[in-house]
Coordinates of N, CA and C in Angstrom, one line a residue:
X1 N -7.3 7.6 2.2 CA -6.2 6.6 2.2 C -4.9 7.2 2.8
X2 N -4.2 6.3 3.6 CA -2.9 6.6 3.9 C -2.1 5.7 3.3
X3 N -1.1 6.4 2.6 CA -0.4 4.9 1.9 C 1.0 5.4 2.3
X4 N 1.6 4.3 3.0 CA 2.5 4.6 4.0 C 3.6 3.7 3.0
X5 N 5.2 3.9 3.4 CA 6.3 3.2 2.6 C 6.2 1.4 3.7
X6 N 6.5 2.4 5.2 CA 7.1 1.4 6.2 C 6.0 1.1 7.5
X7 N 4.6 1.4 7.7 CA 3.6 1.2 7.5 C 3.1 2.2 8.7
X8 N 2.7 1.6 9.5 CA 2.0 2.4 11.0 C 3.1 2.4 12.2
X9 N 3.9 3.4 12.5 CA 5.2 4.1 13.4 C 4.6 5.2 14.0
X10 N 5.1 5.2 15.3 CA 4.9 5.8 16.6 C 5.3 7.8 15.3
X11 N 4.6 8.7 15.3 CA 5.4 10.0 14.5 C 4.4 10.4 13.7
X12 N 4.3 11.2 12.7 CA 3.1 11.9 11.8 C 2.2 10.8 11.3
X13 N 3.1 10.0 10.8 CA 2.2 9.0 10.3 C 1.0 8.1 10.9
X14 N 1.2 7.8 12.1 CA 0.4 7.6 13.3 C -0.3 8.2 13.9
X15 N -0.2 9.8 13.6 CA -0.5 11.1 14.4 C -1.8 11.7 13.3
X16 N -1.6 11.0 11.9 CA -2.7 11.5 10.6 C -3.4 10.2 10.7
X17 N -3.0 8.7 11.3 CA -4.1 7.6 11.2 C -4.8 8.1 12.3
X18 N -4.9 8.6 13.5 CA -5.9 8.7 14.5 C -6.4 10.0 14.2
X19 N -6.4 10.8 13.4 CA -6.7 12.2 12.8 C -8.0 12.1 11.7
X20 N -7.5 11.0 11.1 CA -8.2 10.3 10.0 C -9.0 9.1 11.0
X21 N -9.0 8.9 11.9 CA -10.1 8.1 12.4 C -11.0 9.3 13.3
X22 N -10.6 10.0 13.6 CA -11.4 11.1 14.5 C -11.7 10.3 15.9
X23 N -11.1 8.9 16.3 CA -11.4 8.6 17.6 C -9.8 7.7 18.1
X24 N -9.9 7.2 19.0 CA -8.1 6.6 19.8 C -8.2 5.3 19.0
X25 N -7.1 4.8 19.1 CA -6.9 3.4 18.2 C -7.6 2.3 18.9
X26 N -7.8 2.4 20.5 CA -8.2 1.6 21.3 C -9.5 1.7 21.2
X27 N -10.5 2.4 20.2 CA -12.1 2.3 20.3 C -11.9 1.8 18.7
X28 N -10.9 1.8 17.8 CA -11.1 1.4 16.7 C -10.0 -0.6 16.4
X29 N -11.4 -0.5 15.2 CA -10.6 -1.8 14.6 C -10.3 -2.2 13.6
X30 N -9.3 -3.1 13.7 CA -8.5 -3.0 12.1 C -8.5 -4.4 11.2
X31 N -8.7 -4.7 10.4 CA -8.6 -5.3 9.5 C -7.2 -5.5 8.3
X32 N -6.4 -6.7 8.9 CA -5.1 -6.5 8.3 C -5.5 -7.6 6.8
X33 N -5.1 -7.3 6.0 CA -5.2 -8.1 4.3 C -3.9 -8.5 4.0
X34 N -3.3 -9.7 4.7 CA -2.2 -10.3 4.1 C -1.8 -10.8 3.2
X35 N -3.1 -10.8 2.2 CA -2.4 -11.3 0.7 C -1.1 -11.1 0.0
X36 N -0.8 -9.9 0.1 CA 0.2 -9.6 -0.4 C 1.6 -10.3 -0.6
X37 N 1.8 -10.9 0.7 CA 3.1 -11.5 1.2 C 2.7 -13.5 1.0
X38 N 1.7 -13.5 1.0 CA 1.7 -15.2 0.6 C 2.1 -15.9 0.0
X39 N 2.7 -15.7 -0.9 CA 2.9 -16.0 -2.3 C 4.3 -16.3 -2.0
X40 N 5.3 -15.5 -1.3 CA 7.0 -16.4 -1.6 C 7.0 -16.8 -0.3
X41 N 7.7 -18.0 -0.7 CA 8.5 -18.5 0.4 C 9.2 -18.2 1.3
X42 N 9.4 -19.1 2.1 CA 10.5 -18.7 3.2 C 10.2 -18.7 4.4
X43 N 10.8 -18.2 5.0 CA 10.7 -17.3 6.8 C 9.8 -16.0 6.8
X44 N 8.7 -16.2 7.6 CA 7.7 -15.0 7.5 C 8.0 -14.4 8.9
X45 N 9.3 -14.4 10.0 CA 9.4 -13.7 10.3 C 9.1 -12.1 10.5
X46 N 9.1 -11.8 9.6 CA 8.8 -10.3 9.4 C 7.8 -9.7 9.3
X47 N 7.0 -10.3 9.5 CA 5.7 -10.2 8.9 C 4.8 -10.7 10.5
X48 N 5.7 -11.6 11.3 CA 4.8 -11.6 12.4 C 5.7 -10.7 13.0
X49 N 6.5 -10.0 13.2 CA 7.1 -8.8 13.5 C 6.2 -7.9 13.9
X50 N 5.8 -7.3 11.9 CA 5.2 -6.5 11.9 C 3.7 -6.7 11.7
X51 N 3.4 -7.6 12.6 CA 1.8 -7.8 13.1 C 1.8 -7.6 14.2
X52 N 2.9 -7.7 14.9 CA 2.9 -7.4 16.7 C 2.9 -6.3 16.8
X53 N 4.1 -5.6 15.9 CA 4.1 -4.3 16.1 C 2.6 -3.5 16.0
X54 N 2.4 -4.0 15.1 CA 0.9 -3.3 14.7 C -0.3 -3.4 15.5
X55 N -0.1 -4.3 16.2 CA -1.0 -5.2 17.1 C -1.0 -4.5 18.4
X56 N 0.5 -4.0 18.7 CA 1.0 -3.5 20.2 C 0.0 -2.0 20.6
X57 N -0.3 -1.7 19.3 CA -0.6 0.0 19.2 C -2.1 0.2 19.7
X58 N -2.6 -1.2 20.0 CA -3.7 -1.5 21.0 C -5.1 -1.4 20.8
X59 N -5.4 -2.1 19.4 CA -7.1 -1.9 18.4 C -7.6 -2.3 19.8
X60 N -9.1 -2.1 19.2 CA -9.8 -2.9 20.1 C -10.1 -4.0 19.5
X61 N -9.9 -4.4 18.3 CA -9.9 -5.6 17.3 C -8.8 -6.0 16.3
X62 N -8.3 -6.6 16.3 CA -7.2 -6.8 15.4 C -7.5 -8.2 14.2
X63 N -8.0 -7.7 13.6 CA -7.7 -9.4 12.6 C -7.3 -9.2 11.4
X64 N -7.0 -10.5 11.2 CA -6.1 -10.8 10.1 C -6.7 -12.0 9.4
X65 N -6.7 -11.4 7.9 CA -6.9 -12.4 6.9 C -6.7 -12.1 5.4
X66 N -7.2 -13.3 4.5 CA -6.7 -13.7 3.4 C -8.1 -13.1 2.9
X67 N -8.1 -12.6 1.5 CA -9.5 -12.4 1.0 C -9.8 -14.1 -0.2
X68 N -8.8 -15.0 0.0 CA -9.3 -15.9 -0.5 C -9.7 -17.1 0.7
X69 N -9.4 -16.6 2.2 CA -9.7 -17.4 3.3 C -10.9 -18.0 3.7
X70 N -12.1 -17.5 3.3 CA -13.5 -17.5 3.6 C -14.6 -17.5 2.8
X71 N -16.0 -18.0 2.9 CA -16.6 -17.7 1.8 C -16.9 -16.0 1.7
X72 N -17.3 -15.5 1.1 CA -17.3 -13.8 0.8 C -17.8 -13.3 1.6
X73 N -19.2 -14.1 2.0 CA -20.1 -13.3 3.1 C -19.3 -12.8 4.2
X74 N -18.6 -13.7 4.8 CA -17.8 -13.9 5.7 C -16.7 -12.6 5.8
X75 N -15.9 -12.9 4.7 CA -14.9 -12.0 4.4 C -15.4 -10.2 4.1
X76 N -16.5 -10.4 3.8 CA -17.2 -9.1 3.3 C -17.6 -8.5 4.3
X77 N -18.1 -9.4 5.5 CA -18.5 -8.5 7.1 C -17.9 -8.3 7.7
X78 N -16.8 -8.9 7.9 CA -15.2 -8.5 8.7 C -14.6 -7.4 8.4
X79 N -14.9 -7.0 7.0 CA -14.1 -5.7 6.0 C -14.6 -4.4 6.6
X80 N -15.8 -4.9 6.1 CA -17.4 -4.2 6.5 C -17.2 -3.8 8.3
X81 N -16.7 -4.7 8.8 CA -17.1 -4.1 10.8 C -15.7 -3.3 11.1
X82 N -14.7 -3.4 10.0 CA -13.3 -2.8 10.8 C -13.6 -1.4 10.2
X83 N -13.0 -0.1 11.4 CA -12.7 1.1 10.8 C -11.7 1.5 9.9
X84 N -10.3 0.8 10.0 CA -9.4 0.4 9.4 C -9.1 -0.9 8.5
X85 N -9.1 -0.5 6.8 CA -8.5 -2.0 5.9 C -7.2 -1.6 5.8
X86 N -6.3 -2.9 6.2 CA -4.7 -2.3 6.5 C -4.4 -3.2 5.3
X87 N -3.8 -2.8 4.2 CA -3.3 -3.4 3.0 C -1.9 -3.7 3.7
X88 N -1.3 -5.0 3.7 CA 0.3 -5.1 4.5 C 1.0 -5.7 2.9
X89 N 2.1 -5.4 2.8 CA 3.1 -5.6 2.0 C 3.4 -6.8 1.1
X90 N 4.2 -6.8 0.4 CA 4.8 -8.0 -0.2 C 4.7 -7.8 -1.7
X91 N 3.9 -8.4 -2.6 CA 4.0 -8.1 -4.1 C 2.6 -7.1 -4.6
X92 N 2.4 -5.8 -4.8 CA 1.1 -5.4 -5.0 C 0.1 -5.8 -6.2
X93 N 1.3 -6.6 -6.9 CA 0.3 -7.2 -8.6 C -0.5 -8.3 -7.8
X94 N 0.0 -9.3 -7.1 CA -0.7 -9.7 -6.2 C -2.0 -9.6 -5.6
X95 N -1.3 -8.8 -4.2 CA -2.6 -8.0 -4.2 C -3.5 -7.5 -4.7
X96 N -3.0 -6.8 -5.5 CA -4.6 -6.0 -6.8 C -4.8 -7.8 -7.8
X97 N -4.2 -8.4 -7.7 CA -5.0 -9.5 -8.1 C -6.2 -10.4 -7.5
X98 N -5.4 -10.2 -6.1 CA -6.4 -10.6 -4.9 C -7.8 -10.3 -4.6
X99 N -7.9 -8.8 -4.9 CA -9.0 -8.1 -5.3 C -9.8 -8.5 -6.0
X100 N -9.1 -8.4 -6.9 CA -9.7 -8.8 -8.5 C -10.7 -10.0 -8.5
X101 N -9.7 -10.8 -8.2 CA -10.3 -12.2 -9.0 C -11.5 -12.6 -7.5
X102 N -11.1 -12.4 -6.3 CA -12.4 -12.7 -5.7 C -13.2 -12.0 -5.7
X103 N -13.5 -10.9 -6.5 CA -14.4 -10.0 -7.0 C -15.1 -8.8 -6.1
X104 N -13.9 -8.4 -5.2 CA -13.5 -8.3 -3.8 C -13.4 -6.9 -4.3
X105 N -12.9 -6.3 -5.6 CA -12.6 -5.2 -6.2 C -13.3 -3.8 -5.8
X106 N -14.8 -4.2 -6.3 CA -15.8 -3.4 -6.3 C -16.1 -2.9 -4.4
X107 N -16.0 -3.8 -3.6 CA -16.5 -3.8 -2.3 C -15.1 -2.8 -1.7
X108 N -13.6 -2.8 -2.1 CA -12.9 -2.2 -1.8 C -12.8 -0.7 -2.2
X109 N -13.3 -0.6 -3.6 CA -14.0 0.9 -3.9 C -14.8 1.8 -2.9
X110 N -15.8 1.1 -2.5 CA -17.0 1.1 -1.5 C -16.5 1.9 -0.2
X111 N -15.1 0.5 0.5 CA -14.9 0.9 1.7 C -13.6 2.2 1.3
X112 N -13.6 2.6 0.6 CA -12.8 3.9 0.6 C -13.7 5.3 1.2
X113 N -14.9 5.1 0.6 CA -16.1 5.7 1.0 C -16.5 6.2 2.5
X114 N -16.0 5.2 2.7 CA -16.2 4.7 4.2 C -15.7 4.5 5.0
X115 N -14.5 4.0 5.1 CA -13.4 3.6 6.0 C -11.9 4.1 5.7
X116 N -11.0 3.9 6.8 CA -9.9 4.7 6.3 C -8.7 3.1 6.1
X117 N -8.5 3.8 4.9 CA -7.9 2.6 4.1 C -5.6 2.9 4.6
X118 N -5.6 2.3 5.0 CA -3.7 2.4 5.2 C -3.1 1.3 4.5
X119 N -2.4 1.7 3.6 CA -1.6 0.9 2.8 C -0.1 0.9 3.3
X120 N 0.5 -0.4 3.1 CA 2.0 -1.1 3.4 C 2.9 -1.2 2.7
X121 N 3.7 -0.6 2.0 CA 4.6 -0.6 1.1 C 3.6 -1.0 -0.2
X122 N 3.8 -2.6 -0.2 CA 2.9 -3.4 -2.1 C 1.8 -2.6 -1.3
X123 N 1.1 -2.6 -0.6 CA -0.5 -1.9 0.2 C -0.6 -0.8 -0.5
X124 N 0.8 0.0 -0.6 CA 0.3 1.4 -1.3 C 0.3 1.3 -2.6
X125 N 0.3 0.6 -3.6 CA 0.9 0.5 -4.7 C -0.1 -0.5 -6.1
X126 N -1.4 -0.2 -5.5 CA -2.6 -0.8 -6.2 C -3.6 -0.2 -6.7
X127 N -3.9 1.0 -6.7 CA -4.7 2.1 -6.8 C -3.8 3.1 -8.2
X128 N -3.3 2.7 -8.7 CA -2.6 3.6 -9.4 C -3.1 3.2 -11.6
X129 N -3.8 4.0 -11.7 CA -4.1 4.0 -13.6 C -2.9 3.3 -14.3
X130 N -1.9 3.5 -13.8 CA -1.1 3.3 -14.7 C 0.5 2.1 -13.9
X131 N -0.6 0.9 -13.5 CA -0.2 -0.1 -13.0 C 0.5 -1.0 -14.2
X132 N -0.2 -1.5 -14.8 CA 0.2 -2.3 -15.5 C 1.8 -1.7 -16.8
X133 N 1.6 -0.5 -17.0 CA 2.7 0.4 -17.7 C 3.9 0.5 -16.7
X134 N 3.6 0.4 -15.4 CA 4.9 0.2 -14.6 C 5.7 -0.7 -14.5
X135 N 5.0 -2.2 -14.9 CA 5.9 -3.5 -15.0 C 7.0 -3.1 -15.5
X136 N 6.8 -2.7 -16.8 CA 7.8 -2.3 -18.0 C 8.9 -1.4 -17.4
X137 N 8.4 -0.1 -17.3 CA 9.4 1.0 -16.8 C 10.0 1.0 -15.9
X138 N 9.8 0.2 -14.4 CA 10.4 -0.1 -13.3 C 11.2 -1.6 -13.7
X139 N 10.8 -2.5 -14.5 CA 11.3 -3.9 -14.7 C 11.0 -5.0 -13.9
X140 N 9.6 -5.3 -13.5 CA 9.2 -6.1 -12.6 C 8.0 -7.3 -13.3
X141 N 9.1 -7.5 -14.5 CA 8.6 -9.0 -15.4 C 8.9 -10.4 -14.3
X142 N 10.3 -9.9 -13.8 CA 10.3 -11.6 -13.2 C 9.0 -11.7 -12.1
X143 N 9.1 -10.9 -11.4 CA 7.5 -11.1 -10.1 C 6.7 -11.3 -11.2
X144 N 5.8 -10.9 -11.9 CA 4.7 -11.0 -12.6 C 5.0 -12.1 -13.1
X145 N 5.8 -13.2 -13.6 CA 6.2 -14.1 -13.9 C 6.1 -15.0 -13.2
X146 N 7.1 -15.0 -12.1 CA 6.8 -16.0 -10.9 C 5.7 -16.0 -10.2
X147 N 4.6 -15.4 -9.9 CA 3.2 -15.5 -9.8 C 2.2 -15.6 -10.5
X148 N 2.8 -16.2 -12.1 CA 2.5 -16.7 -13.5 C 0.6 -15.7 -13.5
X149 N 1.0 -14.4 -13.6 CA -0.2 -13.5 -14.0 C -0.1 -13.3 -14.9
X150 N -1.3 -13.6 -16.0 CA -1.4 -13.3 -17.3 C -2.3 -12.1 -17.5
X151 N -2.5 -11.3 -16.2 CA -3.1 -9.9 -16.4 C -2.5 -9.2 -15.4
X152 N -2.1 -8.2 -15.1 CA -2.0 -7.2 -14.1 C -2.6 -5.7 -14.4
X153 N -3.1 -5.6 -13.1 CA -4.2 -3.7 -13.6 C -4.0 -3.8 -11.8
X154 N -4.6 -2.6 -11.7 CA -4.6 -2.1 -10.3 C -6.1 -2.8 -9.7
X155 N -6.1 -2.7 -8.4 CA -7.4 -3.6 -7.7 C -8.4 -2.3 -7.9
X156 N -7.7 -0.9 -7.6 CA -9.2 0.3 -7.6 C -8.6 1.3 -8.8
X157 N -8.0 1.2 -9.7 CA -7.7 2.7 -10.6 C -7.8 3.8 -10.6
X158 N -7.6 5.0 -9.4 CA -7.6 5.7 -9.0 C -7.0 6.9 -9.3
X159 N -5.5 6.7 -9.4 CA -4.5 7.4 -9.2 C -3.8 7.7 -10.3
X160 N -3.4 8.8 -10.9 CA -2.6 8.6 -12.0 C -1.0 9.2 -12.1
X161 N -0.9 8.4 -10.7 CA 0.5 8.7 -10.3 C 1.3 7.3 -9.5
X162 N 2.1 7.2 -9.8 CA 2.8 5.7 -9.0 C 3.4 6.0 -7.5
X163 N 3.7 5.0 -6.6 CA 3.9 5.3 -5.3 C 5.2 4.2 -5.4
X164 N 6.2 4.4 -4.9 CA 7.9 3.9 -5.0 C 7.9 4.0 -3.6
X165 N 8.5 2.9 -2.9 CA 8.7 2.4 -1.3 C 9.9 2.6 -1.1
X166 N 10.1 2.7 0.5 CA 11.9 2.1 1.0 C 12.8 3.0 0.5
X167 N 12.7 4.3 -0.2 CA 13.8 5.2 -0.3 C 14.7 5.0 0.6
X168 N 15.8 4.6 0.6 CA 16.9 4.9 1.8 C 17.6 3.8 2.1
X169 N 15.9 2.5 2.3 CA 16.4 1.2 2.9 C 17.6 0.4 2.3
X170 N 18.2 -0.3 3.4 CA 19.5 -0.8 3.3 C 19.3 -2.0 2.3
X171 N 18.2 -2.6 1.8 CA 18.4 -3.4 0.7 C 17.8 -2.8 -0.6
X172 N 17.8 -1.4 -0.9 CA 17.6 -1.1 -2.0 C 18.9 -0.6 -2.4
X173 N 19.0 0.0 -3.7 CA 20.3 -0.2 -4.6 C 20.9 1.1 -4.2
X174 N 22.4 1.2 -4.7 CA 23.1 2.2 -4.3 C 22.7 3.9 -4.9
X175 N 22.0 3.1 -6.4 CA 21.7 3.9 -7.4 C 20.3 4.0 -7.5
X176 N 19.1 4.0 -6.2 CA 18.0 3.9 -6.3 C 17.7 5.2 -7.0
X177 N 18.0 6.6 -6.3 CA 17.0 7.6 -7.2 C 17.2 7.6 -8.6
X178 N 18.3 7.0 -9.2 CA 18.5 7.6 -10.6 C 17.5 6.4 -11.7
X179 N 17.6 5.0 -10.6 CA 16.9 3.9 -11.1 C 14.9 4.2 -11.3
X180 N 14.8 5.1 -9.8 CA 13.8 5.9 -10.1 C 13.2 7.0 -11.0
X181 N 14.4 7.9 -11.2 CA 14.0 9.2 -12.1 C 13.9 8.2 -13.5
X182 N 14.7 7.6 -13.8 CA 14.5 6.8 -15.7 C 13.3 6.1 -15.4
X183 N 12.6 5.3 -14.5 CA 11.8 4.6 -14.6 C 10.8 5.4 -14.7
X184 N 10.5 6.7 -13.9 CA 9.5 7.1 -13.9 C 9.3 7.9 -15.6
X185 N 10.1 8.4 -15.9 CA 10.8 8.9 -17.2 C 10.2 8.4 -18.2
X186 N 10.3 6.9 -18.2 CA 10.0 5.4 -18.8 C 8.6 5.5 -19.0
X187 N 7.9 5.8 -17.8 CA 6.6 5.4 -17.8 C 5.6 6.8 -17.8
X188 N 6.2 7.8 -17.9 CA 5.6 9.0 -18.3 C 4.9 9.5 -17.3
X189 N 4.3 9.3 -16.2 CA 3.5 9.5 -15.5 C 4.4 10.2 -13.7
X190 N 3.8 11.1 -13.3 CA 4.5 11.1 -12.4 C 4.7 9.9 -10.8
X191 N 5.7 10.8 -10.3 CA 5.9 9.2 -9.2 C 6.3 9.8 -8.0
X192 N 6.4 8.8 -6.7 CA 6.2 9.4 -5.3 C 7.3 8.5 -5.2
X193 N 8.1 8.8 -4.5 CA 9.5 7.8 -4.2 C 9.5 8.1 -2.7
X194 N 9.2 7.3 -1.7 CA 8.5 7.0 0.2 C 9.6 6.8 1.0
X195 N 10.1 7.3 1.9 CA 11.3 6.5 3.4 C 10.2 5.4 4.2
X196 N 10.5 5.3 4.9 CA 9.4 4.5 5.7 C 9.0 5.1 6.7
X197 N 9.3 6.6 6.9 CA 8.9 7.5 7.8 C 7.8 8.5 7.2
X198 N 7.9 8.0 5.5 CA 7.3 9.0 4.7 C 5.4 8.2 4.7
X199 N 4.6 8.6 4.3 CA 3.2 8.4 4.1 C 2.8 9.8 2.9
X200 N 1.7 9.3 2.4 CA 0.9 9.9 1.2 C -0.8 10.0 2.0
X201 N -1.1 10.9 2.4 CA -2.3 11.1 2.8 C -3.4 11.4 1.4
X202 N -4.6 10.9 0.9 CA -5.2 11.0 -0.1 C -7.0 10.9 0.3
X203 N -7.3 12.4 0.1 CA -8.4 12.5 0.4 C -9.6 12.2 -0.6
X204 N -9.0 13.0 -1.9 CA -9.7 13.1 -3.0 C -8.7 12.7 -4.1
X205 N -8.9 11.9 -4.9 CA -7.5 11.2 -5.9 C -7.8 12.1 -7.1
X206 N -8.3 13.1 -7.4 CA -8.1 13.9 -7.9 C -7.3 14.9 -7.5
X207 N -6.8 15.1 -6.3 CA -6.0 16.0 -6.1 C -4.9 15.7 -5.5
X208 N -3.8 16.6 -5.8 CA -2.2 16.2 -4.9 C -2.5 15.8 -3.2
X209 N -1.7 14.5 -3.3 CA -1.8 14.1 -1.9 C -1.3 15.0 -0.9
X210 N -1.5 14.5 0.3 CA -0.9 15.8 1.4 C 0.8 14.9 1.5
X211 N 1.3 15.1 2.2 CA 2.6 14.5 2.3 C 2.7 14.4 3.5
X212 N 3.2 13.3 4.3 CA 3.0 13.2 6.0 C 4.3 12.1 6.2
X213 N 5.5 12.9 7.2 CA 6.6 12.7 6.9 C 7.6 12.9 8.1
X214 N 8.3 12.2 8.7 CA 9.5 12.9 9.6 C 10.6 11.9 8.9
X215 N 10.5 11.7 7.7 CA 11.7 11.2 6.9 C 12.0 11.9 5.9
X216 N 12.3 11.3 5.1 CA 12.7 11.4 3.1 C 11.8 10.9 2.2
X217 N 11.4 11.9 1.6 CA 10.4 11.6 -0.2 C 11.3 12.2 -1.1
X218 N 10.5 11.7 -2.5 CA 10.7 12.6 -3.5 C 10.0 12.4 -4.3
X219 N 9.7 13.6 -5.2 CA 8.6 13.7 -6.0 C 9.0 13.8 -7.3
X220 N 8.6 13.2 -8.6 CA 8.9 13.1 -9.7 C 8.0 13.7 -10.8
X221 N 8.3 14.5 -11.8 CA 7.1 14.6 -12.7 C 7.3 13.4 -13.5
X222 N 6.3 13.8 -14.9 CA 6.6 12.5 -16.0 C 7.8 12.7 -16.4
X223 N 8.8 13.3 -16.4 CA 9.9 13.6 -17.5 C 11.0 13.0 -16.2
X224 N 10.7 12.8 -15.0 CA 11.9 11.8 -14.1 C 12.3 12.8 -13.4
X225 N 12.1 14.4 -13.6 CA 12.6 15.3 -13.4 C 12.2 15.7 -11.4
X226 N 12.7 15.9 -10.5 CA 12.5 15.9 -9.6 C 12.0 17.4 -9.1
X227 N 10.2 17.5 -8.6 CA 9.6 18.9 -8.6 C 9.9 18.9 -7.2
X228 N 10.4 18.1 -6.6 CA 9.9 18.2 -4.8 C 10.8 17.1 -4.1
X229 N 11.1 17.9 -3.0 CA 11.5 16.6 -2.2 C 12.1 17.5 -0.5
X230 N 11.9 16.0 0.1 CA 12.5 16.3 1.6 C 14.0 15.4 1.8

């Protein structure tokens, strides 16, 4: 898995997805999972943005879809023919819902096996043991609320560490790391705090990720306490 803050950028991050595919992006194909972002309203500008963007970098297949868009068969051989499942952003309770409930869960386990999985901000942020204990410690009742989920868990349980996006970006708070170090504090477990230049490379989820980066991380133990950073 690549679980990226700000997703697929020209730099390491780009330089570990064709590394991790062992062939050019132009003999491989990708499979983008937009669930994530479906759910609010508005202008989806940004999102066809960063489809073009993504698009530009020249698959030899590019598609895009919903895992509630098709009957399964369908959905399952698309997943199945891309070298790349690109988790893209927006709410990840969502997403690991999305999994879930079309029972999509198990087959996503599978293509970890198999395929190289790049996660998008919410994309990185579904794989983690200790999902549903994060609502609480980070404060993300109102989302779980307005997408009226009466369960949240992660789509693959993997990880027993949290993955925190957008370090830096201009619409996070002035006081983001300190809102980070209590939350993570909060939730006992350690936590990855990402730039959008940053990525988490994850070969074996038993072991510490590689770090792949020409931006800003930081790394948190359980106590909030900061063991690492760029």
């Amino acid at each position: 898995m690549l679980l990226t803050s700000g997703g697929l950028r020209p730099g390491p991050v780009l330089d570990a997805l064709v590394a991790l595919l062992g062939k050019p992006i132009a003999e491989a194909r990708i499979a983008v999972v937009v669930d994530a972002i479906l759910p609010f309203p508005g202008d989806k500008s940004m999102l066809l943005r960063h489809l073009e963007q993504n698009r530009s970098l020249g698959w030899a297949e590019f598609d895009v879809l919903s895992l509630f868009s098709a009957p399964r068969s369908v959905i399952e051989s698309r997943l199945r023919s891309a070298d790349v499942v690109f988790g893209y952003g927006g709410s990840n309770h969502w997403l690991a819902h999305a999994w879930r409930t079309t029972g999509f869960a198990p087959l996503l386990r599978e293509l970890l096996d198999e395929k190289v999985y790049v996660g998008h901000s919410a994309g990185s942020m579904i794989f983690s043991t200790r999902h549903a204990e994060a609502v609480d410690a980070f404060d993300d009742h109102e989302e779980v609320a307005m997408l009226q989920l009466t369960e949240v868990a992660a789509a693959a349980p993997l990880l027993d560490w949290v993955v925190l996006c957008h370090l830096g970006a201009d619409f996070m708070p002035e006081d983001a790391e300190r809102w980070a170090a209590a939350g993570t504090a909060a939730l006992g477990a350690p936590v990855w705090f990402l730039d959008d230049e940053s990525a988490l490379l994850v070969r074996d989820p038993a072991e510490v990720p590689e770090v792949v980066s020409g931006g800003r991380w930081i790394r948190y133990d359980a106590t909030g306490a900061v063991v690492d950073s760029r």
